[in-house]
Every structure is written in structure tokens, then in C-alpha cells.
PDB file of C-alpha atoms and ligand atoms in Angstrom:
ATOM      1  CA  UNK A  11      -7.516  69.485 -43.595  1.00 53.00           C
ATOM      2  CA  UNK A  12      -7.137  66.821 -46.251  1.00 55.00           C
ATOM      3  CA  UNK A  13      -3.652  66.630 -47.577  1.00 57.00           C
ATOM      4  CA  UNK A  14      -2.423  65.927 -51.037  1.00 57.00           C
ATOM      5  CA  UNK A  15       0.657  63.770 -50.984  1.00 50.00           C
ATOM      6  CA  UNK A  16       2.784  63.465 -54.027  1.00 47.00           C
ATOM      7  CA  UNK A  17       5.665  61.513 -52.614  1.00 43.00           C
ATOM      8  CA  UNK A  18       6.946  59.269 -49.908  1.00 40.00           C
ATOM      9  CA  UNK A  19       6.299  60.740 -46.479  1.00 40.00           C
ATOM     10  CA  UNK A  20       8.927  63.077 -45.112  1.00 38.00           C
ATOM     11  CA  UNK A  21      11.781  61.121 -43.519  1.00 37.00           C
ATOM     12  CA  UNK A  22      11.170  60.393 -39.866  1.00 38.00           C
ATOM     13  CA  UNK A  23       7.448  60.924 -40.067  1.00 40.00           C
ATOM     14  CA  UNK A  24       5.083  58.002 -39.870  1.00 42.00           C
ATOM     15  CA  UNK A  25       1.578  58.106 -41.228  1.00 44.00           C
ATOM     16  CA  UNK A  26      -0.757  59.809 -38.831  1.00 44.00           C
ATOM     17  CA  UNK A  27       1.916  62.022 -37.300  1.00 44.00           C
ATOM     18  CA  UNK A  28       0.472  65.460 -36.676  1.00 44.00           C
ATOM     19  CA  UNK A  29       1.762  68.137 -39.019  1.00 42.00           C
ATOM     20  CA  UNK A  30       4.774  70.038 -37.758  1.00 39.00           C
ATOM     21  CA  UNK A  31       5.959  73.585 -38.322  1.00 35.00           C
ATOM     22  CA  UNK A  32       8.159  72.248 -41.085  1.00 39.00           C
ATOM     23  CA  UNK A  33       5.076  71.003 -42.891  1.00 41.00           C
ATOM     24  CA  UNK A  34       3.827  74.547 -42.854  1.00 36.00           C
ATOM     25  CA  UNK A  35       6.782  75.522 -44.972  1.00 35.00           C
ATOM     26  CA  UNK A  36       5.783  72.954 -47.522  1.00 39.00           C
ATOM     27  CA  UNK A  37       2.202  74.027 -47.789  1.00 39.00           C
ATOM     28  CA  UNK A  38       0.921  75.125 -51.138  1.00 38.00           C
ATOM     29  CA  UNK A  39      -1.150  78.318 -51.317  1.00 36.00           C
ATOM     30  CA  UNK A  40      -4.389  76.321 -51.104  1.00 37.00           C
ATOM     31  CA  UNK A  41      -3.311  74.654 -47.839  1.00 35.00           C
ATOM     32  CA  UNK A  42      -2.221  71.213 -48.999  1.00 39.00           C
ATOM     33  CA  UNK A  43       1.069  69.495 -48.376  1.00 43.00           C
ATOM     34  CA  UNK A  44       2.768  68.830 -51.644  1.00 40.00           C
ATOM     35  CA  UNK A  45       5.185  66.066 -52.453  1.00 49.00           C
ATOM     36  CA  UNK A  46       6.374  64.528 -55.652  1.00 69.00           C
ATOM     37  CA  UNK A  47       4.127  61.491 -56.210  1.00 87.00           C
ATOM     38  CA  UNK A  48       1.637  61.987 -58.963  1.00 93.00           C
ATOM     39  CA  UNK A  49      -0.420  59.162 -60.310  1.00 95.00           C
ATOM     40  CA  UNK A  50      -3.095  58.858 -62.918  1.00 96.00           C
ATOM     41  CA  UNK A  51      -6.628  58.181 -61.651  1.00 96.00           C
ATOM     42  CA  UNK A  52      -6.360  54.731 -63.283  1.00 96.00           C
ATOM     43  CA  UNK A  53      -3.243  53.918 -61.247  1.00 97.00           C
ATOM     44  CA  UNK A  54      -4.939  55.167 -58.107  1.00 97.00           C
ATOM     45  CA  UNK A  55      -7.928  52.936 -58.836  1.00 97.00           C
ATOM     46  CA  UNK A  56      -5.546  49.969 -59.014  1.00 97.00           C
ATOM     47  CA  UNK A  57      -4.740  50.712 -55.367  1.00 97.00           C
ATOM     48  CA  UNK A  58      -8.319  49.816 -54.480  1.00 97.00           C
ATOM     49  CA  UNK A  59      -7.803  46.406 -56.101  1.00 97.00           C
ATOM     50  CA  UNK A  60      -4.581  46.038 -54.117  1.00 97.00           C
ATOM     51  CA  UNK A  61      -6.409  47.035 -50.947  1.00 97.00           C
ATOM     52  CA  UNK A  62      -9.112  44.434 -51.617  1.00 97.00           C
ATOM     53  CA  UNK A  63      -6.488  41.743 -52.170  1.00 97.00           C
ATOM     54  CA  UNK A  64      -4.577  42.782 -49.061  1.00 97.00           C
ATOM     55  CA  UNK A  65      -7.803  42.653 -47.058  1.00 96.00           C
ATOM     56  CA  UNK A  66      -8.458  39.196 -48.454  1.00 97.00           C
ATOM     57  CA  UNK A  67      -4.905  38.050 -47.615  1.00 96.00           C
ATOM     58  CA  UNK A  68      -5.195  39.434 -44.081  1.00 95.00           C
ATOM     59  CA  UNK A  69      -8.562  37.725 -43.662  1.00 97.00           C
ATOM     60  CA  UNK A  70      -7.101  34.399 -44.820  1.00 97.00           C
ATOM     61  CA  UNK A  71      -4.111  34.777 -42.506  1.00 96.00           C
ATOM     62  CA  UNK A  72      -6.414  35.587 -39.612  1.00 96.00           C
ATOM     63  CA  UNK A  73      -8.590  32.619 -40.464  1.00 97.00           C
ATOM     64  CA  UNK A  74      -5.569  30.332 -40.712  1.00 96.00           C
ATOM     65  CA  UNK A  75      -4.300  31.317 -37.294  1.00 95.00           C
ATOM     66  CA  UNK A  76      -7.738  31.347 -35.718  1.00 96.00           C
ATOM     67  CA  UNK A  77      -8.865  27.941 -36.960  1.00 97.00           C
ATOM     68  CA  UNK A  78     -10.625  26.124 -34.111  1.00 97.00           C
ATOM     69  CA  UNK A  79      -8.610  23.027 -35.066  1.00 97.00           C
ATOM     70  CA  UNK A  80      -5.375  24.864 -34.228  1.00 96.00           C
ATOM     71  CA  UNK A  81      -6.534  25.613 -30.664  1.00 96.00           C
ATOM     72  CA  UNK A  82      -7.992  22.137 -30.340  1.00 97.00           C
ATOM     73  CA  UNK A  83      -4.713  20.553 -31.415  1.00 97.00           C
ATOM     74  CA  UNK A  84      -2.766  22.654 -28.940  1.00 96.00           C
ATOM     75  CA  UNK A  85      -5.080  21.422 -26.193  1.00 97.00           C
ATOM     76  CA  UNK A  86      -4.831  17.796 -27.366  1.00 98.00           C
ATOM     77  CA  UNK A  87      -1.034  18.020 -27.669  1.00 97.00           C
ATOM     78  CA  UNK A  88      -0.787  19.367 -24.127  1.00 98.00           C
ATOM     79  CA  UNK A  89      -2.966  16.507 -22.909  1.00 97.00           C
ATOM     80  CA  UNK A  90      -0.872  13.976 -24.876  1.00 97.00           C
ATOM     81  CA  UNK A  91       2.280  15.324 -23.297  1.00 97.00           C
ATOM     82  CA  UNK A  92       0.701  15.046 -19.822  1.00 98.00           C
ATOM     83  CA  UNK A  93      -0.269  11.456 -20.539  1.00 97.00           C
ATOM     84  CA  UNK A  94       3.202  10.667 -21.822  1.00 97.00           C
ATOM     85  CA  UNK A  95       4.777  12.053 -18.642  1.00 98.00           C
ATOM     86  CA  UNK A  96       2.315  10.158 -16.450  1.00 98.00           C
ATOM     87  CA  UNK A  97       3.089   6.951 -18.364  1.00 97.00           C
ATOM     88  CA  UNK A  98       6.824   7.406 -17.874  1.00 98.00           C
ATOM     89  CA  UNK A  99       6.304   7.924 -14.133  1.00 98.00           C
ATOM     90  CA  UNK A 100       4.046   4.862 -13.908  1.00 98.00           C
ATOM     91  CA  UNK A 101       6.407   2.659 -15.925  1.00 97.00           C
ATOM     92  CA  UNK A 102       9.356   3.732 -13.790  1.00 98.00           C
ATOM     93  CA  UNK A 103       7.421   2.998 -10.620  1.00 97.00           C
ATOM     94  CA  UNK A 104       6.373  -0.373 -12.018  1.00 97.00           C
ATOM     95  CA  UNK A 105       9.998  -1.214 -12.794  1.00 97.00           C
ATOM     96  CA  UNK A 106      11.024  -0.311  -9.244  1.00 97.00           C
ATOM     97  CA  UNK A 107       8.201  -2.363  -7.777  1.00 96.00           C
ATOM     98  CA  UNK A 108       9.035  -5.314  -9.973  1.00 96.00           C
ATOM     99  CA  UNK A 109      12.637  -5.290  -8.776  1.00 97.00           C
ATOM    100  CA  UNK A 110      11.500  -4.911  -5.185  1.00 96.00           C
ATOM    101  CA  UNK A 111       9.125  -7.843  -5.590  1.00 96.00           C
ATOM    102  CA  UNK A 112      11.826 -10.078  -7.106  1.00 96.00           C
ATOM    103  CA  UNK A 113      14.083  -9.220  -4.203  1.00 96.00           C
ATOM    104  CA  UNK A 114      11.406 -10.077  -1.642  1.00 96.00           C
ATOM    105  CA  UNK A 115      10.617 -13.323  -3.497  1.00 96.00           C
ATOM    106  CA  UNK A 116      14.288 -14.270  -3.478  1.00 97.00           C
ATOM    107  CA  UNK A 117      14.376 -13.576   0.255  1.00 97.00           C
ATOM    108  CA  UNK A 118      11.372 -15.879   0.732  1.00 97.00           C
ATOM    109  CA  UNK A 119      13.160 -18.569  -1.293  1.00 97.00           C
ATOM    110  CA  UNK A 120      16.249 -18.245   0.862  1.00 97.00           C
ATOM    111  CA  UNK A 121      14.232 -18.525   4.069  1.00 98.00           C
ATOM    112  CA  UNK A 122      12.405 -21.580   2.715  1.00 97.00           C
ATOM    113  CA  UNK A 123      15.690 -23.224   1.774  1.00 98.00           C
ATOM    114  CA  UNK A 124      17.012 -22.550   5.230  1.00 97.00           C
ATOM    115  CA  UNK A 125      13.871 -23.984   6.834  1.00 97.00           C
ATOM    116  CA  UNK A 126      14.137 -27.089   4.651  1.00 97.00           C
ATOM    117  CA  UNK A 127      17.755 -27.535   5.644  1.00 96.00           C
ATOM    118  CA  UNK A 128      16.969 -27.157   9.333  1.00 95.00           C
ATOM    119  CA  UNK A 129      14.029 -29.550   9.020  1.00 94.00           C
ATOM    120  CA  UNK A 130      16.232 -32.075   7.256  1.00 94.00           C
ATOM    121  CA  UNK A 131      18.696 -31.873  10.118  1.00 92.00           C
ATOM    122  CA  UNK A 132      15.885 -32.385  12.584  1.00 90.00           C
ATOM    123  CA  UNK A 133      14.328 -35.237  10.624  1.00 91.00           C
ATOM    124  CA  UNK A 134      17.669 -36.928  10.156  1.00 91.00           C
ATOM    125  CA  UNK A 135      18.088 -36.891  13.897  1.00 86.00           C
ATOM    126  CA  UNK A 136      21.418 -35.216  13.567  1.00 83.00           C
ATOM    127  CA  UNK A 137      20.696 -32.995  16.527  1.00 83.00           C
ATOM    128  CA  UNK A 138      20.269 -34.757  19.808  1.00 84.00           C
ATOM    129  CA  UNK A 139      21.499 -32.365  22.444  1.00 91.00           C
ATOM    130  CA  UNK A 140      18.457 -30.760  24.084  1.00 91.00           C
ATOM    131  CA  UNK A 141      19.926 -27.288  23.935  1.00 93.00           C
ATOM    132  CA  UNK A 142      20.873 -27.527  20.292  1.00 92.00           C
ATOM    133  CA  UNK A 143      17.488 -29.010  19.509  1.00 92.00           C
ATOM    134  CA  UNK A 144      15.695 -26.149  21.206  1.00 94.00           C
ATOM    135  CA  UNK A 145      17.881 -23.652  19.406  1.00 94.00           C
ATOM    136  CA  UNK A 146      17.182 -25.275  16.024  1.00 93.00           C
ATOM    137  CA  UNK A 147      13.447 -25.340  16.664  1.00 94.00           C
ATOM    138  CA  UNK A 148      13.502 -21.747  17.739  1.00 96.00           C
ATOM    139  CA  UNK A 149      15.400 -20.847  14.584  1.00 96.00           C
ATOM    140  CA  UNK A 150      12.812 -22.643  12.473  1.00 96.00           C
ATOM    141  CA  UNK A 151      10.046 -20.711  14.233  1.00 97.00           C
ATOM    142  CA  UNK A 152      11.876 -17.453  13.612  1.00 97.00           C
ATOM    143  CA  UNK A 153      12.364 -18.385   9.987  1.00 97.00           C
ATOM    144  CA  UNK A 154       8.648 -19.091   9.634  1.00 97.00           C
ATOM    145  CA  UNK A 155       7.847 -15.683  11.078  1.00 97.00           C
ATOM    146  CA  UNK A 156      10.319 -14.137   8.695  1.00 97.00           C
ATOM    147  CA  UNK A 157       8.737 -16.093   5.842  1.00 97.00           C
ATOM    148  CA  UNK A 158       5.305 -14.782   6.828  1.00 97.00           C
ATOM    149  CA  UNK A 159       6.544 -11.214   6.971  1.00 97.00           C
ATOM    150  CA  UNK A 160       8.271 -11.493   3.629  1.00 96.00           C
ATOM    151  CA  UNK A 161       5.245 -13.067   1.981  1.00 96.00           C
ATOM    152  CA  UNK A 162       3.145 -10.220   3.251  1.00 97.00           C
ATOM    153  CA  UNK A 163       5.591  -7.787   1.699  1.00 96.00           C
ATOM    154  CA  UNK A 164       5.379  -9.705  -1.597  1.00 96.00           C
ATOM    155  CA  UNK A 165       1.560  -9.589  -1.460  1.00 97.00           C
ATOM    156  CA  UNK A 166       1.551  -5.901  -0.746  1.00 97.00           C
ATOM    157  CA  UNK A 167       3.953  -5.277  -3.621  1.00 97.00           C
ATOM    158  CA  UNK A 168       1.780  -7.380  -5.921  1.00 97.00           C
ATOM    159  CA  UNK A 169      -1.271  -5.357  -4.970  1.00 97.00           C
ATOM    160  CA  UNK A 170       0.541  -2.102  -5.626  1.00 97.00           C
ATOM    161  CA  UNK A 171       1.698  -3.472  -8.939  1.00 97.00           C
ATOM    162  CA  UNK A 172      -1.813  -4.424  -9.919  1.00 97.00           C
ATOM    163  CA  UNK A 173      -3.058  -0.946  -9.112  1.00 97.00           C
ATOM    164  CA  UNK A 174      -0.239   0.603 -11.090  1.00 97.00           C
ATOM    165  CA  UNK A 175      -0.735  -1.784 -13.985  1.00 97.00           C
ATOM    166  CA  UNK A 176      -4.394  -0.894 -14.301  1.00 98.00           C
ATOM    167  CA  UNK A 177      -3.409   2.767 -14.027  1.00 97.00           C
ATOM    168  CA  UNK A 178      -0.886   2.253 -16.831  1.00 97.00           C
ATOM    169  CA  UNK A 179      -3.467   0.429 -18.963  1.00 98.00           C
ATOM    170  CA  UNK A 180      -5.893   3.288 -18.470  1.00 98.00           C
ATOM    171  CA  UNK A 181      -3.231   5.821 -19.437  1.00 97.00           C
ATOM    172  CA  UNK A 182      -2.292   3.753 -22.475  1.00 97.00           C
ATOM    173  CA  UNK A 183      -5.936   3.531 -23.575  1.00 97.00           C
ATOM    174  CA  UNK A 184      -6.305   7.289 -23.106  1.00 97.00           C
ATOM    175  CA  UNK A 185      -3.118   7.932 -25.053  1.00 96.00           C
ATOM    176  CA  UNK A 186      -4.171   5.690 -27.924  1.00 96.00           C
ATOM    177  CA  UNK A 187      -7.606   7.317 -28.015  1.00 97.00           C
ATOM    178  CA  UNK A 188      -6.010  10.728 -27.975  1.00 97.00           C
ATOM    179  CA  UNK A 189      -3.671   9.690 -30.791  1.00 96.00           C
ATOM    180  CA  UNK A 190      -6.700   8.909 -32.944  1.00 96.00           C
ATOM    181  CA  UNK A 191      -8.342  12.194 -32.032  1.00 97.00           C
ATOM    182  CA  UNK A 192      -5.152  14.118 -32.808  1.00 98.00           C
ATOM    183  CA  UNK A 193      -4.865  12.403 -36.188  1.00 97.00           C
ATOM    184  CA  UNK A 194      -8.478  13.257 -36.965  1.00 98.00           C
ATOM    185  CA  UNK A 195      -8.178  16.933 -35.943  1.00 98.00           C
ATOM    186  CA  UNK A 196      -4.823  17.211 -37.752  1.00 98.00           C
ATOM    187  CA  UNK A 197      -6.439  15.937 -40.937  1.00 98.00           C
ATOM    188  CA  UNK A 198      -9.245  18.497 -40.585  1.00 98.00           C
ATOM    189  CA  UNK A 199      -6.759  21.291 -39.871  1.00 97.00           C
ATOM    190  CA  UNK A 200      -4.579  20.331 -42.822  1.00 98.00           C
ATOM    191  CA  UNK A 201      -7.593  20.255 -45.133  1.00 98.00           C
ATOM    192  CA  UNK A 202      -8.549  23.746 -43.941  1.00 97.00           C
ATOM    193  CA  UNK A 203      -4.931  24.915 -44.303  1.00 98.00           C
ATOM    194  CA  UNK A 204      -4.771  23.561 -47.837  1.00 98.00           C
ATOM    195  CA  UNK A 205      -7.977  25.383 -48.772  1.00 98.00           C
ATOM    196  CA  UNK A 206      -6.802  28.641 -47.185  1.00 98.00           C
ATOM    197  CA  UNK A 207      -3.345  28.348 -48.725  1.00 98.00           C
ATOM    198  CA  UNK A 208      -4.845  27.781 -52.146  1.00 98.00           C
ATOM    199  CA  UNK A 209      -6.981  30.923 -51.822  1.00 98.00           C
ATOM    200  CA  UNK A 210      -4.017  32.865 -50.443  1.00 98.00           C
ATOM    201  CA  UNK A 211      -1.795  31.754 -53.310  1.00 98.00           C
ATOM    202  CA  UNK A 212      -4.454  32.891 -55.768  1.00 98.00           C
ATOM    203  CA  UNK A 213      -4.861  36.279 -54.062  1.00 98.00           C
ATOM    204  CA  UNK A 214      -1.101  36.660 -53.808  1.00 98.00           C
ATOM    205  CA  UNK A 215      -0.652  35.939 -57.528  1.00 98.00           C
ATOM    206  CA  UNK A 216      -3.344  38.451 -58.354  1.00 98.00           C
ATOM    207  CA  UNK A 217      -1.694  40.972 -56.075  1.00 98.00           C
ATOM    208  CA  UNK A 218       1.564  40.512 -57.944  1.00 98.00           C
ATOM    209  CA  UNK A 219      -0.180  41.184 -61.240  1.00 98.00           C
ATOM    210  CA  UNK A 220      -1.935  44.311 -59.945  1.00 98.00           C
ATOM    211  CA  UNK A 221       1.152  45.620 -58.132  1.00 97.00           C
ATOM    212  CA  UNK A 222       3.167  45.290 -61.346  1.00 97.00           C
ATOM    213  CA  UNK A 223       0.785  47.765 -62.931  1.00 96.00           C
ATOM    214  CA  UNK A 224       1.116  50.388 -60.203  1.00 97.00           C
ATOM    215  CA  UNK A 225       3.913  52.968 -60.629  1.00 97.00           C
ATOM    216  CA  UNK A 226       6.805  52.238 -58.293  1.00 96.00           C
ATOM    217  CA  UNK A 227       6.608  55.476 -56.259  1.00 95.00           C
ATOM    218  CA  UNK A 228       2.862  55.116 -55.696  1.00 96.00           C
ATOM    219  CA  UNK A 229       3.282  51.447 -54.748  1.00 96.00           C
ATOM    220  CA  UNK A 230       6.083  52.358 -52.319  1.00 95.00           C
ATOM    221  CA  UNK A 231       3.814  54.919 -50.658  1.00 94.00           C
ATOM    222  CA  UNK A 232       0.972  52.405 -50.480  1.00 96.00           C
ATOM    223  CA  UNK A 233       3.223  49.727 -48.975  1.00 95.00           C
ATOM    224  CA  UNK A 234       4.665  52.156 -46.474  1.00 93.00           C
ATOM    225  CA  UNK A 235       1.188  53.066 -45.220  1.00 94.00           C
ATOM    226  CA  UNK A 236       0.287  49.379 -45.173  1.00 94.00           C
ATOM    227  CA  UNK A 237       2.993  48.730 -42.576  1.00 93.00           C
ATOM    228  CA  UNK A 238       0.890  50.438 -39.928  1.00 92.00           C
ATOM    229  CA  UNK A 239      -2.526  49.968 -41.497  1.00 88.00           C
ATOM    230  CA  UNK A 240      -3.941  46.749 -42.898  1.00 87.00           C
ATOM    231  CA  UNK A 241      -4.285  48.354 -46.298  1.00 93.00           C
ATOM    232  CA  UNK A 242      -2.699  51.480 -47.751  1.00 95.00           C
ATOM    233  CA  UNK A 243      -5.612  52.938 -49.668  1.00 96.00           C
ATOM    234  CA  UNK A 244      -9.337  53.378 -49.341  1.00 97.00           C
ATOM    235  CA  UNK A 245     -12.153  54.645 -51.474  1.00 97.00           C
ATOM    236  CA  UNK A 246     -13.679  58.039 -50.835  1.00 96.00           C
ATOM    237  CA  UNK A 247     -17.347  57.112 -51.009  1.00 96.00           C
ATOM    238  CA  UNK A 248     -20.135  59.617 -50.490  1.00 95.00           C
ATOM    239  CA  UNK A 249     -17.815  61.932 -48.614  1.00 95.00           C
ATOM    240  CA  UNK A 250     -16.601  59.185 -46.298  1.00 96.00           C
ATOM    241  CA  UNK A 251     -13.242  57.408 -46.043  1.00 96.00           C
ATOM    242  CA  UNK A 252     -13.907  53.719 -46.460  1.00 95.00           C
ATOM    243  CA  UNK A 253     -10.706  52.967 -44.547  1.00 95.00           C
ATOM    244  CA  UNK A 254     -11.503  54.597 -41.215  1.00 95.00           C
ATOM    245  CA  UNK A 255     -15.231  55.058 -41.922  1.00 96.00           C
ATOM    246  CA  UNK A 256     -15.120  58.696 -40.923  1.00 95.00           C
ATOM    247  CA  UNK A 257     -16.774  61.486 -42.837  1.00 95.00           C
ATOM    248  CA  UNK A 258     -14.454  63.951 -44.477  1.00 93.00           C
ATOM    249  CA  UNK A 259     -15.554  67.418 -43.460  1.00 89.00           C
ATOM    250  CA  UNK A 260     -16.942  69.837 -46.001  1.00 91.00           C
ATOM    251  CA  UNK A 261     -13.862  72.052 -46.092  1.00 90.00           C
ATOM    252  CA  UNK A 262     -11.598  69.072 -46.773  1.00 90.00           C
ATOM    253  CA  UNK A 263     -13.969  67.774 -49.425  1.00 91.00           C
ATOM    254  CA  UNK A 264     -13.722  71.127 -51.123  1.00 91.00           C
ATOM    255  CA  UNK A 265      -9.933  70.874 -51.097  1.00 90.00           C
ATOM    256  CA  UNK A 266     -10.057  67.345 -52.483  1.00 92.00           C
ATOM    257  CA  UNK A 267     -12.446  68.460 -55.181  1.00 92.00           C
ATOM    258  CA  UNK A 268     -10.029  71.187 -56.153  1.00 92.00           C
ATOM    259  CA  UNK A 269      -7.064  68.808 -56.313  1.00 92.00           C
ATOM    260  CA  UNK A 270      -5.839  67.707 -59.716  1.00 93.00           C
ATOM    261  CA  UNK A 271      -6.913  64.193 -60.795  1.00 93.00           C
ATOM    262  CA  UNK A 272      -3.315  62.999 -60.580  1.00 94.00           C
ATOM    263  CA  UNK A 273      -2.760  64.407 -57.084  1.00 94.00           C
ATOM    264  CA  UNK A 274      -2.525  61.702 -54.439  1.00 94.00           C
ATOM    265  CA  UNK A 275      -4.912  62.579 -51.620  1.00 92.00           C
ATOM    266  CA  UNK A 276      -4.612  61.115 -48.145  1.00 92.00           C
ATOM    267  CA  UNK A 277      -7.188  60.773 -45.419  1.00 92.00           C
ATOM    268  CA  UNK A 278      -6.530  63.227 -42.618  1.00 89.00           C
ATOM    269  CA  UNK A 279      -7.719  60.688 -40.034  1.00 91.00           C
ATOM    270  CA  UNK A 280      -6.178  57.361 -41.029  1.00 92.00           C
ATOM    271  CA  UNK A 281      -3.515  58.613 -43.470  1.00 90.00           C
ATOM    272  CA  UNK A 282      -4.541  56.101 -46.109  1.00 94.00           C
ATOM    273  CA  UNK A 283      -4.483  57.166 -49.727  1.00 94.00           C
ATOM    274  CA  UNK A 284      -8.000  58.331 -50.539  1.00 94.00           C
ATOM    275  CA  UNK A 285      -8.984  57.142 -53.985  1.00 96.00           C
ATOM    276  CA  UNK A 286     -11.578  59.217 -55.780  1.00 96.00           C
ATOM    277  CA  UNK A 287     -14.241  57.491 -57.839  1.00 95.00           C
ATOM    278  CA  UNK A 288     -17.567  58.618 -59.340  1.00 94.00           C
ATOM    279  CA  UNK A 289     -19.076  57.518 -55.998  1.00 94.00           C
ATOM    280  CA  UNK A 290     -16.940  59.896 -54.019  1.00 93.00           C
ATOM    281  CA  UNK A 291     -19.610  62.577 -53.702  1.00 87.00           C
ATOM    282  CA  UNK A 292     -17.382  65.443 -54.783  1.00 84.00           C
TER     283      UNK A 292
HETATM  284 ZN1   ZN B  10      -9.549  57.393 -43.320  1.00 74.50          ZN
END
């Protein structure tokens, strides 16, 4: 059965809650639940304007959040953060390698100095004892081997550095490219935001104007329904609720037809306020 609501819903009952035994006590002789909200047909028609504006605001909000640029930016930001982390790791590794290389180069220097010193001793003929001579020559040989090993280490470190440096350059190029892409997508997103916000501000202003013309109790009822539905009122058009798009059955239509023009009728299915117009088919 369609219900005529004249006031805020009974405490503790949300829209759409099935009628309870208590409701039965409140039923008028013709089977409708009566409350205390009454509103002129003109005020009720204003609800349709409010509903249109609320639909528009919801659409704009949905569009704002669903902008492809928003998802794209999230993806680009995630990629930028990955690149940043990879760059930090590469730079740290490069720093370590650089220190390691300097150390190995210093070691080579030390070995070379030692070799030079030993050679100088040999060349100066300071060492004449056969045993000492053999020992010095053997030391020089050992130092040369050590020099070779160390130089190999230096070469290996240099190669690793080169690889890492080209890796870092690649990451830097990617990051810079991504920065440009992010700036471009951000500009597109902001332009879309600005356009949406402008439309939303307009709709919101209009809503304020319309809402100011709706009686407070009717507006409170509308807003309460709107908490669970996108809009709080819908037109009854050709026997159908434009909110839930369901046909109102013949018996309910009869009840609605019998209701006074200032009764506030609600859809039995979606609980929205059903606004009657010449198109209602009653
Ligand atoms: Zn409905």
C-alpha cells in the first residue's frame, strides 16, 4: 500500500523498514499512515528540482572521483616512487663501490711504492748477501703478484660501477620522463577538476536557493530519505515511481488519488517522496 507521510519518520525507523504493528495503530481509516508533514503541491514540486540538483551533484562527484586522470596519476605516482627507491638503492651501491675502488687503488699505490723502494735498494746495490738478495727478489715478485690481483679487483669494481652508472642514468631518464608525464596528466586532471567544481558550485548554489523555498519539515524529511537514497523525492509519472522505476499498483494509485493535494505520499518500494504532477496518471 502507498503511504501518506505527513512528518518525519517514526523514531528508530529508517526508510524502507517494513511496517510494524505499531504502524497499524497509526493507520487512518483509508489505510494510510498519517504523520504531521503537510506541504502544498508547489512545495512538493520544488522537491523535484532539489532531486534533479542532487542527481547532478552526485553525477559530478562520481565523475570527479572516476576521472581517468586520477587513476592514471595514481599509477604514475606509484611508478615514480618505485623509480625513486631504485635510484636510492643504485646511488648507495655506487657510493659503496666508489669507496671500495678508492681503497683498492690506494692498496695498489702502496704496493707500487714498496716495489719502487725494493727496486731502489736492489739498484743501489745495497743488498749483497745472496740470501738477502733472494729474499728481496722474492718479495718483489710477491708484490707484483699482489699488484696484479689488486689491479684486477680495481678493474672489476670499475666494470661494476659502469654497469651501475648506466643503470642509474637509465633510471634518471625514466624518472625525468615520468615527471613530465605526471605534470601533463596533473594539468589535465586539474582542468577537469576546475570544470567539474565550477558546475558543482553552480548546482550547489541553485540547490541552496531551491532548498530555502522548501518548508523546513518537508526539507528535513527529504534530506533524511536522501541519506540512504541518492535523492529524497521522485516524480510519479504514468503510474510509475521515477525513483525506483517500479509501477505503483492499482490499489495504491487509488489511495494516492484519494489523498489530499497537501498530503506527502511516499513510494512503498523505495520510500522516496512521490511527487504528483499532471503526468502522474491518476
Ligand atoms: Zn519508488
